[in-house]
Coordinates of C-alpha atoms and ligand atoms in Angstrom, one line a residue:
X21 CA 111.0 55.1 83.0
X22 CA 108.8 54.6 79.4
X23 CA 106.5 51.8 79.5
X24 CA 105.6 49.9 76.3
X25 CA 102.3 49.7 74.7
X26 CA 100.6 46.4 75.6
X27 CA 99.5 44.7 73.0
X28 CA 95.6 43.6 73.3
X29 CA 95.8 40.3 71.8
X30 CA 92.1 39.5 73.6
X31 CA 90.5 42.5 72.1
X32 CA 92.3 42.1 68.7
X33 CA 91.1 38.7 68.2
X34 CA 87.6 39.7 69.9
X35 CA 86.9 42.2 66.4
X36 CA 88.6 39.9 64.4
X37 CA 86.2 37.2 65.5
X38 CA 83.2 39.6 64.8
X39 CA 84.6 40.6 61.6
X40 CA 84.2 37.1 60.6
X41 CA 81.2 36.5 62.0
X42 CA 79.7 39.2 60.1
X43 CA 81.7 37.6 56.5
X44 CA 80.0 34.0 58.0
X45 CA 76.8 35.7 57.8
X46 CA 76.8 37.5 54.6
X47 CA 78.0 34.1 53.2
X48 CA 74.8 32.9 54.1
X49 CA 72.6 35.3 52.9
X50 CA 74.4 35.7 49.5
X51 CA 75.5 31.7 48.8
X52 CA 73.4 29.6 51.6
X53 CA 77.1 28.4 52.5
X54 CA 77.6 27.7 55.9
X55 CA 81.5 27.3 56.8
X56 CA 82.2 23.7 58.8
X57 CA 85.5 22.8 60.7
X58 CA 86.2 19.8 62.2
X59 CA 88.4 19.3 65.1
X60 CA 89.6 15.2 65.2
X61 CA 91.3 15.1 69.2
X62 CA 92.9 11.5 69.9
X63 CA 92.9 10.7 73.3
X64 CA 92.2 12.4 76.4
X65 CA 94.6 15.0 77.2
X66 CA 93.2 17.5 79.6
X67 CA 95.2 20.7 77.6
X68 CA 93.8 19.5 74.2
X69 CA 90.7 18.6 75.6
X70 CA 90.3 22.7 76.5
X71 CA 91.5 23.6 73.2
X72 CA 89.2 21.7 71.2
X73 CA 86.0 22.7 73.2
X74 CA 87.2 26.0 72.9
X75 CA 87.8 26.4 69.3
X76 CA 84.4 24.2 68.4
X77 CA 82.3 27.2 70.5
X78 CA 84.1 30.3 69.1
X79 CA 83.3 28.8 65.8
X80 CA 80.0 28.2 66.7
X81 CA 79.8 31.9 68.1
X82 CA 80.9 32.8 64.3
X83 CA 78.0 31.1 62.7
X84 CA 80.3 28.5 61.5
X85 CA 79.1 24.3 61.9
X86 CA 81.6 22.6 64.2
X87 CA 82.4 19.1 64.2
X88 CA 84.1 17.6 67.2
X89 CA 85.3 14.0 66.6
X90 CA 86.7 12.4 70.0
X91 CA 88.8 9.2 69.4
X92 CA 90.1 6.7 71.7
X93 CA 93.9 7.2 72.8
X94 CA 94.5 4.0 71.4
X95 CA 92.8 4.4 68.1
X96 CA 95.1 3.2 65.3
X97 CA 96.8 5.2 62.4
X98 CA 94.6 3.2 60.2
X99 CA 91.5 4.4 61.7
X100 CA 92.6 7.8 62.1
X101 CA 93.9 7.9 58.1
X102 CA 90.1 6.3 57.8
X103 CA 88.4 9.5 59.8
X104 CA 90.6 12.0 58.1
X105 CA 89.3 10.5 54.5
X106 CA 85.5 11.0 55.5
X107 CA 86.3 14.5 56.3
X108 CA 88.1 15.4 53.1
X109 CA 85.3 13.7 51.3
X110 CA 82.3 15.4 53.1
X111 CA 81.1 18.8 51.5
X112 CA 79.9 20.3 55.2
X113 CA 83.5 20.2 56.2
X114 CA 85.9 23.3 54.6
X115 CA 88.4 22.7 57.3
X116 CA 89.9 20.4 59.2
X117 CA 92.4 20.5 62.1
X118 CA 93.7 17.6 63.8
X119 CA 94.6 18.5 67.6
X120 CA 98.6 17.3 68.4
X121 CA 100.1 15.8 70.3
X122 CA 98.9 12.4 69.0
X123 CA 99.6 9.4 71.0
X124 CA 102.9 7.7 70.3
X125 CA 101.4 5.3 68.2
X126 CA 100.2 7.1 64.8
X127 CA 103.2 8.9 63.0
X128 CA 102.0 12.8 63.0
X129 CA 103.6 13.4 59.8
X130 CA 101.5 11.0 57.8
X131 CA 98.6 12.2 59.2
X132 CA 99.1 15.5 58.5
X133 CA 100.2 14.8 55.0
X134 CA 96.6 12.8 54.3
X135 CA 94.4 15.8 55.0
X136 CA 93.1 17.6 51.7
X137 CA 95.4 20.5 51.5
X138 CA 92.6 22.6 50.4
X139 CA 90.8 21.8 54.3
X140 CA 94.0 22.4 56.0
X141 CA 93.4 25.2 58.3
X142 CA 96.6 24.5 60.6
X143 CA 98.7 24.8 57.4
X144 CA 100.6 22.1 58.4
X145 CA 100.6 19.7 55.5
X146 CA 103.9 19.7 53.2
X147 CA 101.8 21.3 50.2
X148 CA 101.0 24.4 52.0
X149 CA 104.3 24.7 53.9
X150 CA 105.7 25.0 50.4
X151 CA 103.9 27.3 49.4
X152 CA 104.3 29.7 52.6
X153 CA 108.2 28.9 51.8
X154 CA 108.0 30.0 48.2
X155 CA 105.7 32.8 49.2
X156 CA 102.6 31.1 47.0
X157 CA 98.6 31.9 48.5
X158 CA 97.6 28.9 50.9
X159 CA 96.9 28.5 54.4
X160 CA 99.4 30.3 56.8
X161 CA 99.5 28.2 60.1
X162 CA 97.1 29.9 63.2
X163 CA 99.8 31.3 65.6
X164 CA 102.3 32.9 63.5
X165 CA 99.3 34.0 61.2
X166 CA 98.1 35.8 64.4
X167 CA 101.3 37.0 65.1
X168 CA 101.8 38.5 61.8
X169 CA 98.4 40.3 62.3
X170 CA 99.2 42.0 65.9
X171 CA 103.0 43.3 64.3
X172 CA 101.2 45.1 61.2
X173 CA 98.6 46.6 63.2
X174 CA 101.4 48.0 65.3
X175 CA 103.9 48.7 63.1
X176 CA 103.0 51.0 59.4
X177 CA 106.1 48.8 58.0
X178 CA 108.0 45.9 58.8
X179 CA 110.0 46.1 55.8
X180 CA 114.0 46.5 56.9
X181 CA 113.3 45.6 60.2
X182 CA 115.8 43.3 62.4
X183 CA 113.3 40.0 63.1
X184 CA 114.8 37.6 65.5
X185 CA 112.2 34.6 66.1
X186 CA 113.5 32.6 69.0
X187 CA 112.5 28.5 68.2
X188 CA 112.7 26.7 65.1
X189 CA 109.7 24.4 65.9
X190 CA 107.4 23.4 62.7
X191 CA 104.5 25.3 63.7
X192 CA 105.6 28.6 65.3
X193 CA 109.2 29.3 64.6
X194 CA 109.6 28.4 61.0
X195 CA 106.6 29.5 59.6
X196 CA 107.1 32.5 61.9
X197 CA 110.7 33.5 60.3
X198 CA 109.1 32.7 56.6
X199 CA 105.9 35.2 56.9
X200 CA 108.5 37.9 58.6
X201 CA 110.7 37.3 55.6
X202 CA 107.9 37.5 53.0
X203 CA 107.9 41.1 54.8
X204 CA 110.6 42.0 54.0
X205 CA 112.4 41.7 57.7
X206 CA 115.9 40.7 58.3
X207 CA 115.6 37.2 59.8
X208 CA 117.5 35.7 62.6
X209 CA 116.4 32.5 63.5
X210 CA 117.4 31.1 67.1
X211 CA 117.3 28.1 68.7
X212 CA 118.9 25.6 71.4
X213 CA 122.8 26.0 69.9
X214 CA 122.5 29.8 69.2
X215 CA 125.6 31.2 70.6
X216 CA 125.1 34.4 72.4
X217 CA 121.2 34.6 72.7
X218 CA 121.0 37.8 74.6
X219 CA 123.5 39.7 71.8
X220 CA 121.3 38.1 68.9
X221 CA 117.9 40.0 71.2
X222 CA 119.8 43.2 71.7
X223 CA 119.8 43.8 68.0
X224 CA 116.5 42.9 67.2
X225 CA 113.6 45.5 66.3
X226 CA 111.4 42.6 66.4
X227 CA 111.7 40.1 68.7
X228 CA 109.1 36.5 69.0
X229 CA 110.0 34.2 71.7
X230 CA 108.6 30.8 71.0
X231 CA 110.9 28.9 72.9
X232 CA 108.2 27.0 75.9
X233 CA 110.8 28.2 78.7
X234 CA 109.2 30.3 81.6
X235 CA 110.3 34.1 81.2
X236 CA 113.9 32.9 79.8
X237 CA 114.1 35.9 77.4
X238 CA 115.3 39.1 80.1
X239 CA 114.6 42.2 80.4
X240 CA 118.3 43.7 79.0
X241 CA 117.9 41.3 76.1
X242 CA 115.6 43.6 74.5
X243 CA 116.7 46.4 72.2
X244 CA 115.1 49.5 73.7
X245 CA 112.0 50.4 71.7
X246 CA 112.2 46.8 70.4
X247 CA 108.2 45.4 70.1
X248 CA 108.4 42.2 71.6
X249 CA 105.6 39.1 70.8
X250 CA 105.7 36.6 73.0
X251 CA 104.3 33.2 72.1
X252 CA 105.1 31.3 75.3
X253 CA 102.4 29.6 77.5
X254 CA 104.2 28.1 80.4
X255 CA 102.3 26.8 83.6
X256 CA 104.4 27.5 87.0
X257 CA 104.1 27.0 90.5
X258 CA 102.3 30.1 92.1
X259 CA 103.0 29.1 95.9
X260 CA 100.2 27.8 97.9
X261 CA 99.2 25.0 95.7
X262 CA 98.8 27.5 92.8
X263 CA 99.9 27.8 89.4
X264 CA 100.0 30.8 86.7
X265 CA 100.7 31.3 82.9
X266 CA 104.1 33.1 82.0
X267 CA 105.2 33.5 78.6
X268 CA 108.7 33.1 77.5
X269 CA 109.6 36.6 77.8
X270 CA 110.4 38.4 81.4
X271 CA 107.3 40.2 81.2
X272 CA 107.9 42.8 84.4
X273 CA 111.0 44.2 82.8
X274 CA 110.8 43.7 79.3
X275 CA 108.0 46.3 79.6
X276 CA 110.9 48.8 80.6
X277 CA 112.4 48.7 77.4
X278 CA 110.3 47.5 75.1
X279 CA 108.2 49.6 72.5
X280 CA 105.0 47.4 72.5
X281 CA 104.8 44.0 73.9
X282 CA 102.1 41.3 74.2
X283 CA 101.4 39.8 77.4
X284 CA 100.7 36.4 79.0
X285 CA 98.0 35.4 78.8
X286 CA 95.8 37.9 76.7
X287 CA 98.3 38.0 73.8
X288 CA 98.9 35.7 71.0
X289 CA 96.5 33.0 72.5
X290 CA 93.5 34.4 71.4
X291 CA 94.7 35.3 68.3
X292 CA 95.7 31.9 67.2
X293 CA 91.6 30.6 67.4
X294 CA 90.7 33.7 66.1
X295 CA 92.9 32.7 63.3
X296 CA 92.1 29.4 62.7
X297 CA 88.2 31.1 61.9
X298 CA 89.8 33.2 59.1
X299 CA 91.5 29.9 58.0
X300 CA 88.2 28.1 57.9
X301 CA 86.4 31.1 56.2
X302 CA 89.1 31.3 53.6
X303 CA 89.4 27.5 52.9
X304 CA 85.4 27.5 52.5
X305 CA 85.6 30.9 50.0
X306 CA 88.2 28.9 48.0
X307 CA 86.6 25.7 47.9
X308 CA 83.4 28.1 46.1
X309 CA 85.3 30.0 44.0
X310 CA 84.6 33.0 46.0
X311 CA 86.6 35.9 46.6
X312 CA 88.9 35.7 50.2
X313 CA 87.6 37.3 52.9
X314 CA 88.3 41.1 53.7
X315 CA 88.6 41.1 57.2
Ligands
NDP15 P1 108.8 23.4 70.6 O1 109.2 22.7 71.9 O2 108.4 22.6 69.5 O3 110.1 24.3 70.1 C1 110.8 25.1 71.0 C2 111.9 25.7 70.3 O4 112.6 26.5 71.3 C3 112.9 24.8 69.7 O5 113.3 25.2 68.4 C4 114.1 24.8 70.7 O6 115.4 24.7 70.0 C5 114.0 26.2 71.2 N1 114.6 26.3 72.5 C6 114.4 25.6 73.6 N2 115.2 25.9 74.6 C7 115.9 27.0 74.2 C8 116.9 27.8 74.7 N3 117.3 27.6 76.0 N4 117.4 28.8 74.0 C9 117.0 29.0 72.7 N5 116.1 28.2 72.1 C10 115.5 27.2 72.8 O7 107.7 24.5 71.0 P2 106.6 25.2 70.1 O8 107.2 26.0 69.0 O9 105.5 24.3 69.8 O10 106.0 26.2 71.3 C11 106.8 27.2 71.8 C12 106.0 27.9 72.9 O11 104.9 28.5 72.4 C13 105.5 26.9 74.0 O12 105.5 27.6 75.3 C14 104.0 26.7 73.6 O13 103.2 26.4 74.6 C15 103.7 28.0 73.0 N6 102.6 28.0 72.0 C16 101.7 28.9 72.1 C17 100.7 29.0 71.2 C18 99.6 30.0 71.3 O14 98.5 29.9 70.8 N7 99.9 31.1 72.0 C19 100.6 28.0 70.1 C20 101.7 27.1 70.0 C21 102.7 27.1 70.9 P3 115.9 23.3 69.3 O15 115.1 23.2 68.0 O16 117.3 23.5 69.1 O17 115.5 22.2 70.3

């Protein structure tokens, strides 16, 4: 039976990163302009706690300045709104990404909305979701960014295609089915009502299952040929006091009948930090009236 191509997210995102690195450094050279992110994490959630120690190094592997700022769990909205106004005033700082989930106290979508849309590297704030939705230049947010990247590299055209993007969520589905549409794909988004989810993945040449449910998307659901990223990081019980990563997608049979697919982990992951680099790069080029990057 064929076998589809894995996709290498890991070693994608590995040249990407040097890619920028080498951009970082000619920056340098040329301009004296070092790029600087800064991650603000509220609390101390053991997930975001990774996430942020891992995005401050590869930056810092880049050549890029990294600027972790840690705050209590019960810090207010006031001092948060306070924090994110220093960064959007300081010059060292192109970009700035605020971890979520915040804690229950400070209302995520006025947070978002105070950071300089110009330092935005999530793309999260209203200005540049607009402007992704109206197909205007500004910052694309990290995952489906990185998803976008692994598709063209596989595919010479995604114009025409049949794009089903399973979630709606604001930072992976939507902006997800508006980048594939900006491509010219034929977009079907799914979510929790869809009716018939396995007949809406039969049809779909392209398939991206951000949905956060372990390995829900099966093996027949998948169009033969169909190239299949799967966005899902789900934690489950291994046996013997164990756990592993699955995505959202059936991995050991979707590979029957899918043309290419991205595994868990080693996929998108990477590719979303890797991403959030290029963000940073870009916002700093902007900010200096430089050309974008060419990586
Ligand atoms: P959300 O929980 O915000 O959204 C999940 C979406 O899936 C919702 O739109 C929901 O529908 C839909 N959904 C849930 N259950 C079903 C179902 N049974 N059938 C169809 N649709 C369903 O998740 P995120 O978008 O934030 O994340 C999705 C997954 O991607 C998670 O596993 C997350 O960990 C992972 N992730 C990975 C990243 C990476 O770097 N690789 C980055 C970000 C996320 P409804 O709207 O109707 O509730």
């Amino acid at each position: 039976m064929a076998k589809a191509e894995i996709i290498d997210g890991k070693a994608f995102a590995a040249g990407l990163r040097a890619r920028i690195g080498a951009e970082v450094k000619a920056l340098g050279g040329a301009h004296g302009l070092t790029p600087g992110v800064a991650v603000v994490l509220v609390g101390d959630d053991p997930a975001s706690q990774v996430y942020v120690r891992n995005k401050s190094r590869q930056a810092q592997d880049t050549g890029m300045q990294s600027f972790i700022h840690r705050l209590p769990a019960d810090t207010s909205q006031d001092a948060l709104l306070v924090q994110i106004d220093q960064l959007n005033r300081d010059p060292a700082v192109n970009g700035i990404l605020v971890q979520l989930p915040l804690p229950d106290q400070i209302d995520e979508a006025a947070v978002l909305g105070a950071l300089d849309p110009a330092k935005d590297v999530d793309g999260f704030h209203p200005m540049n979701v607009g402007r992704l939705v109206s197909g205007a230049d500004g910052t694309v947010p990290c995952t489906p960014l990185g998803c976008l990247m692994l598709l063209k590299d596989r595919l010479d055209s995604l114009a025409g295609l049949k794009a089903l993007v399973v979630g709606r969520s604001n930072i992976v589905g939507k902006p997800m089915a508006s980048l594939l549409l900006r491509e010219s794909c034929t977009i079907t988004i799914a979510h929790s009502r869809t009716r018939d989810l396995a007949g809406e993945c039969r049809q779909a040449d392209i398939l991206v299952a951000a949905v956060g449910q372990p390995e829900m998307v099966k093996g027949d659901w998948i169009k033969p040929g169909a190239t299949v990223i799967d966005v899902g990081i789900n934690r489950i019980d291994a046996g013997g006091g164990k756990t592993r990563i699955v995505g959202d997608v059936d991995f050991a049979e979707a590979v029957k009948t899918a043309g290419a697919i991205t595994p868990v982990p080693g996929g998108v992951g990477p590719m979303t930090i890797a991403c959030l680099l290029l963000n940073t790069l870009s916002a700093a080029c902007r900010q200096h009236d430089l050309p974008a990057p060419t990586v």
